[in-house]
Amino acid sequence: GYSGTILTSSDGTTWTSKTSGTTKGLWGVTYGNSTWVTNGDNGSIFTSSDGTSWDNRTSGISSDIIGITYGNSIFVAVGSNGKILTSSDGTTWTPRTSGTTHDFHGITYANSTFVAVGVSGTIRTSSDGTTWTSLTSVGGGELNGITYGNSTFVIVSDSYRTYTSSDGITWNSNYIGASFAVFWGVIYANNTFMAVGNSGTIITSS
């Protein structure tokens, strides 16, 4: 979180603060290849083998890194100005060509596909994290979070809509009501999609 905050918990109830070594905002975290990786402001990337001791890594960019995931044996990070980076170990990072300067806000890997989403309805897909394909934009707002479950990709946005796809290529728009605010995150577990947003809003769907 803000100011380099890192917290860990073995049960999700009791949380312990860890020393990150930075005051920059940290936006995302993922785990793969026996390594935790967190990312944030001004190209910040830190890695840890245990979640307690963190090492500063060089991303090679100054843009904010907002989202990160692990799949197909690589880490993929996305961020401002259309930046996409990949790494096999979380330590050495390689920039990739996304074909856009729009900010990315979220990324996931499922069904043998990376899907990155961002502002102005931007969607990019990749099978390997290296070569990215541009898809027709959905909506006109910000796509803020993405997950996969029940054979379905789900995107949440700032425009009172979710977007769903079985393959990450063809997307359907789903209106969820003007009373709901901006949604920032979405996850699938226990046979349920759960999305969270402004003003403490939580919605669920099977």
mmCIF file of C-alpha atoms in Angstrom:
data_model
loop_
_atom_site.group_PDB
_atom_site.id
_atom_site.type_symbol
_atom_site.label_atom_id
_atom_site.label_comp_id
_atom_site.label_asym_id
_atom_site.label_seq_id
_atom_site.Cartn_x
_atom_site.Cartn_y
_atom_site.Cartn_z
ATOM 1 C CA GLY A 1 0.000 0.000 0.000
ATOM 2 C CA TYR A 2 0.889 3.665 0.463
ATOM 3 C CA SER A 3 4.337 4.719 1.695
ATOM 4 C CA GLY A 4 5.900 1.310 1.099
ATOM 5 C CA THR A 5 3.533 -0.505 3.434
ATOM 6 C CA ILE A 6 3.790 -4.312 3.439
ATOM 7 C CA LEU A 7 1.732 -6.504 5.774
ATOM 8 C CA THR A 8 1.732 -10.287 6.089
ATOM 9 C CA SER A 9 -0.621 -12.760 7.736
ATOM 10 C CA SER A 10 -0.834 -16.520 8.098
ATOM 11 C CA ASP A 11 -4.618 -16.485 8.611
ATOM 12 C CA GLY A 12 -5.917 -13.209 7.096
ATOM 13 C CA THR A 13 -6.980 -11.998 10.551
ATOM 14 C CA THR A 14 -3.812 -10.946 12.365
ATOM 15 C CA TRP A 15 -1.405 -8.816 10.324
ATOM 16 C CA THR A 16 2.259 -7.958 10.841
ATOM 17 C CA SER A 17 4.050 -4.956 9.334
ATOM 18 C CA LYS A 18 7.264 -5.641 7.397
ATOM 19 C CA THR A 19 10.098 -3.325 6.372
ATOM 20 C CA SER A 20 10.009 -2.753 2.613
ATOM 21 C CA GLY A 21 12.912 -0.308 2.388
ATOM 22 C CA THR A 22 10.881 2.239 0.403
ATOM 23 C CA THR A 23 8.423 5.073 0.965
ATOM 24 C CA LYS A 24 6.958 4.726 -2.519
ATOM 25 C CA GLY A 25 3.435 3.468 -2.999
ATOM 26 C CA LEU A 26 3.133 -0.250 -3.724
ATOM 27 C CA TRP A 27 0.205 -1.204 -5.948
ATOM 28 C CA GLY A 28 0.339 -4.936 -6.558
ATOM 29 C CA VAL A 29 1.741 -8.207 -5.288
ATOM 30 C CA THR A 30 1.967 -11.748 -6.634
ATOM 31 C CA TYR A 31 3.762 -15.032 -5.989
ATOM 32 C CA GLY A 32 5.532 -17.458 -8.296
ATOM 33 C CA ASN A 33 8.774 -19.387 -8.716
ATOM 34 C CA SER A 34 9.207 -19.418 -4.894
ATOM 35 C CA THR A 35 9.297 -15.604 -4.959
ATOM 36 C CA TRP A 36 7.028 -12.786 -3.793
ATOM 37 C CA VAL A 37 7.091 -9.720 -6.053
ATOM 38 C CA THR A 38 5.578 -6.322 -5.317
ATOM 39 C CA ASN A 39 5.515 -3.272 -7.591
ATOM 40 C CA GLY A 40 4.643 0.412 -7.422
ATOM 41 C CA ASP A 41 5.424 4.046 -8.066
ATOM 42 C CA ASN A 42 8.187 5.144 -10.447
ATOM 43 C CA GLY A 43 9.014 1.659 -11.689
ATOM 44 C CA SER A 44 9.516 0.196 -8.214
ATOM 45 C CA ILE A 45 9.904 -3.584 -7.945
ATOM 46 C CA PHE A 46 10.852 -5.545 -4.816
ATOM 47 C CA THR A 47 11.255 -9.291 -4.315
ATOM 48 C CA SER A 48 11.262 -11.596 -1.304
ATOM 49 C CA SER A 49 11.631 -15.307 -0.696
ATOM 50 C CA ASP A 50 9.786 -15.191 2.638
ATOM 51 C CA GLY A 51 7.600 -12.039 2.640
ATOM 52 C CA THR A 52 9.741 -10.548 5.406
ATOM 53 C CA SER A 53 13.049 -9.438 3.852
ATOM 54 C CA TRP A 54 12.692 -7.460 0.613
ATOM 55 C CA ASP A 55 15.251 -6.645 -2.087
ATOM 56 C CA ASN A 56 15.040 -3.636 -4.407
ATOM 57 C CA ARG A 57 15.157 -4.591 -8.100
ATOM 58 C CA THR A 58 15.727 -2.482 -11.205
ATOM 59 C CA SER A 59 12.803 -2.369 -13.621
ATOM 60 C CA GLY A 60 14.435 -0.029 -16.117
ATOM 61 C CA ILE A 61 11.404 2.282 -16.295
ATOM 62 C CA SER A 62 10.190 5.346 -14.374
ATOM 63 C CA SER A 63 6.473 4.841 -15.010
ATOM 64 C CA ASP A 64 4.271 3.525 -12.213
ATOM 65 C CA ILE A 65 3.820 -0.253 -12.233
ATOM 66 C CA ILE A 66 0.240 -0.947 -11.205
ATOM 67 C CA GLY A 67 -0.574 -4.619 -11.818
ATOM 68 C CA ILE A 68 1.357 -7.878 -11.713
ATOM 69 C CA THR A 69 0.701 -11.591 -12.130
ATOM 70 C CA TYR A 70 2.535 -14.881 -12.542
ATOM 71 C CA GLY A 71 1.760 -17.531 -15.141
ATOM 72 C CA ASN A 72 3.351 -19.722 -17.786
ATOM 73 C CA SER A 73 6.596 -19.613 -15.713
ATOM 74 C CA ILE A 74 6.992 -15.813 -15.963
ATOM 75 C CA PHE A 75 6.069 -12.676 -14.060
ATOM 76 C CA VAL A 76 4.261 -10.008 -16.090
ATOM 77 C CA ALA A 77 3.892 -6.456 -14.763
ATOM 78 C CA VAL A 78 1.836 -3.655 -16.327
ATOM 79 C CA GLY A 79 1.493 0.043 -15.631
ATOM 80 C CA SER A 80 1.292 3.634 -16.763
ATOM 81 C CA ASN A 81 1.906 4.716 -20.344
ATOM 82 C CA GLY A 82 1.222 1.242 -21.711
ATOM 83 C CA LYS A 83 4.259 -0.315 -20.042
ATOM 84 C CA ILE A 84 4.564 -4.116 -19.909
ATOM 85 C CA LEU A 85 7.542 -5.912 -18.345
ATOM 86 C CA THR A 86 8.375 -9.612 -18.018
ATOM 87 C CA SER A 87 10.740 -11.585 -15.824
ATOM 88 C CA SER A 88 11.427 -15.261 -15.222
ATOM 89 C CA ASP A 89 12.830 -14.700 -11.724
ATOM 90 C CA GLY A 90 11.471 -11.332 -10.521
ATOM 91 C CA THR A 91 14.990 -9.874 -10.552
ATOM 92 C CA THR A 92 15.808 -9.121 -14.198
ATOM 93 C CA TRP A 93 13.053 -7.388 -16.189
ATOM 94 C CA THR A 94 12.555 -6.963 -19.930
ATOM 95 C CA PRO A 95 10.258 -4.320 -21.506
ATOM 96 C CA ARG A 96 7.697 -5.523 -24.044
ATOM 97 C CA THR A 97 5.785 -3.672 -26.744
ATOM 98 C CA SER A 98 2.103 -3.243 -25.883
ATOM 99 C CA GLY A 99 1.065 -1.066 -28.816
ATOM 100 C CA THR A 100 -0.606 1.535 -26.591
ATOM 101 C CA THR A 101 0.253 4.467 -24.336
ATOM 102 C CA HIS A 102 -2.902 4.023 -22.256
ATOM 103 C CA ASP A 103 -2.363 3.147 -18.611
ATOM 104 C CA PHE A 104 -2.859 -0.487 -17.642
ATOM 105 C CA HIS A 105 -4.600 -1.154 -14.313
ATOM 106 C CA GLY A 106 -4.917 -4.932 -14.120
ATOM 107 C CA ILE A 107 -3.630 -8.240 -15.453
ATOM 108 C CA THR A 108 -4.343 -11.919 -14.961
ATOM 109 C CA TYR A 109 -3.283 -15.265 -16.409
ATOM 110 C CA ALA A 110 -5.711 -18.094 -17.051
ATOM 111 C CA ASN A 111 -6.779 -20.474 -19.802
ATOM 112 C CA SER A 112 -3.240 -20.209 -21.300
ATOM 113 C CA THR A 113 -3.724 -16.466 -21.813
ATOM 114 C CA PHE A 114 -2.458 -13.254 -20.222
ATOM 115 C CA VAL A 115 -5.085 -10.495 -20.319
ATOM 116 C CA ALA A 116 -4.130 -6.886 -19.451
ATOM 117 C CA VAL A 117 -6.761 -4.147 -19.058
ATOM 118 C CA GLY A 118 -6.673 -0.387 -18.583
ATOM 119 C CA VAL A 119 -8.071 3.053 -19.355
ATOM 120 C CA SER A 120 -10.251 3.861 -22.356
ATOM 121 C CA GLY A 121 -11.431 0.247 -22.436
ATOM 122 C CA THR A 122 -7.956 -1.003 -23.396
ATOM 123 C CA ILE A 123 -7.460 -4.787 -23.571
ATOM 124 C CA ARG A 124 -4.329 -6.653 -24.628
ATOM 125 C CA THR A 125 -3.813 -10.438 -24.725
ATOM 126 C CA SER A 126 -0.750 -12.665 -24.943
ATOM 127 C CA SER A 127 0.006 -16.367 -24.764
ATOM 128 C CA ASP A 128 3.600 -15.874 -23.618
ATOM 129 C CA GLY A 129 3.803 -12.368 -22.107
ATOM 130 C CA THR A 130 6.168 -11.286 -24.873
ATOM 131 C CA THR A 131 3.992 -10.644 -27.929
ATOM 132 C CA TRP A 132 0.750 -8.769 -27.289
ATOM 133 C CA THR A 133 -2.402 -8.534 -29.396
ATOM 134 C CA SER A 134 -4.692 -5.509 -29.422
ATOM 135 C CA LEU A 135 -8.411 -6.166 -29.024
ATOM 136 C CA THR A 136 -11.360 -3.901 -29.726
ATOM 137 C CA SER A 137 -11.801 -1.608 -26.728
ATOM 138 C CA VAL A 138 -14.801 -2.231 -24.506
ATOM 139 C CA GLY A 139 -16.708 0.733 -23.113
ATOM 140 C CA GLY A 140 -15.101 4.131 -22.816
ATOM 141 C CA GLY A 141 -14.031 4.163 -19.203
ATOM 142 C CA GLU A 142 -11.388 2.592 -17.023
ATOM 143 C CA LEU A 143 -11.019 -1.179 -16.731
ATOM 144 C CA ASN A 144 -9.618 -1.570 -13.238
ATOM 145 C CA GLY A 145 -9.511 -5.239 -12.285
ATOM 146 C CA ILE A 146 -9.672 -8.680 -13.886
ATOM 147 C CA THR A 147 -9.934 -12.274 -12.705
ATOM 148 C CA TYR A 148 -10.855 -15.721 -14.013
ATOM 149 C CA GLY A 149 -13.137 -18.416 -12.683
ATOM 150 C CA ASN A 150 -15.992 -20.703 -13.666
ATOM 151 C CA SER A 151 -14.528 -20.745 -17.218
ATOM 152 C CA THR A 152 -15.014 -16.979 -17.442
ATOM 153 C CA PHE A 153 -12.827 -13.867 -17.433
ATOM 154 C CA VAL A 154 -14.464 -10.989 -15.526
ATOM 155 C CA ILE A 155 -13.422 -7.314 -15.688
ATOM 156 C CA VAL A 156 -14.669 -4.598 -13.334
ATOM 157 C CA SER A 157 -14.708 -0.923 -14.293
ATOM 158 C CA ASP A 158 -15.666 2.633 -13.358
ATOM 159 C CA SER A 159 -18.721 2.679 -15.629
ATOM 160 C CA TYR A 160 -21.271 0.616 -13.646
ATOM 161 C CA ARG A 161 -20.462 -2.387 -15.789
ATOM 162 C CA THR A 162 -18.630 -5.661 -15.672
ATOM 163 C CA TYR A 163 -17.342 -7.363 -18.804
ATOM 164 C CA THR A 164 -17.221 -11.128 -19.278
ATOM 165 C CA SER A 165 -15.499 -13.422 -21.760
ATOM 166 C CA SER A 166 -14.946 -17.148 -22.146
ATOM 167 C CA ASP A 167 -11.752 -16.743 -24.186
ATOM 168 C CA GLY A 168 -10.385 -13.269 -23.359
ATOM 169 C CA ILE A 169 -11.101 -12.119 -26.911
ATOM 170 C CA THR A 170 -14.862 -11.615 -27.295
ATOM 171 C CA TRP A 171 -16.393 -9.605 -24.449
ATOM 172 C CA ASN A 172 -19.944 -9.078 -23.210
ATOM 173 C CA SER A 173 -21.053 -5.969 -21.308
ATOM 174 C CA ASN A 174 -23.129 -6.406 -18.145
ATOM 175 C CA TYR A 175 -24.903 -3.419 -16.580
ATOM 176 C CA ILE A 176 -24.943 -3.625 -12.771
ATOM 177 C CA GLY A 177 -27.013 -0.555 -11.880
ATOM 178 C CA ALA A 178 -26.355 3.170 -11.591
ATOM 179 C CA SER A 179 -26.430 3.012 -7.772
ATOM 180 C CA PHE A 180 -23.020 1.315 -7.736
ATOM 181 C CA ALA A 181 -19.752 3.234 -7.707
ATOM 182 C CA VAL A 182 -16.332 2.645 -9.241
ATOM 183 C CA PHE A 183 -15.031 -0.917 -8.825
ATOM 184 C CA TRP A 184 -11.325 -1.525 -8.292
ATOM 185 C CA GLY A 185 -10.797 -5.219 -7.715
ATOM 186 C CA VAL A 186 -12.365 -8.602 -8.431
ATOM 187 C CA ILE A 187 -11.525 -12.186 -7.472
ATOM 188 C CA TYR A 188 -13.020 -15.665 -7.854
ATOM 189 C CA ALA A 189 -13.047 -18.253 -5.075
ATOM 190 C CA ASN A 190 -15.430 -20.713 -3.440
ATOM 191 C CA ASN A 191 -17.711 -20.676 -6.539
ATOM 192 C CA THR A 192 -18.217 -16.914 -6.246
ATOM 193 C CA PHE A 193 -16.992 -13.763 -7.978
ATOM 194 C CA MET A 194 -16.540 -10.845 -5.552
ATOM 195 C CA ALA A 195 -15.932 -7.242 -6.628
ATOM 196 C CA VAL A 196 -15.031 -4.316 -4.376
ATOM 197 C CA GLY A 197 -15.194 -0.574 -4.985
ATOM 198 C CA ASN A 198 -15.703 2.960 -3.737
ATOM 199 C CA SER A 199 -17.790 3.741 -0.658
ATOM 200 C CA GLY A 200 -17.305 0.255 0.748
ATOM 201 C CA THR A 201 -19.260 -1.359 -2.066
ATOM 202 C CA ILE A 202 -19.110 -5.164 -2.375
ATOM 203 C CA ILE A 203 -21.032 -7.207 -4.944
ATOM 204 C CA THR A 204 -21.040 -10.942 -5.605
ATOM 205 C CA SER A 205 -22.031 -13.207 -8.460
ATOM 206 C CA SER A 206 -21.963 -16.929 -9.195
#
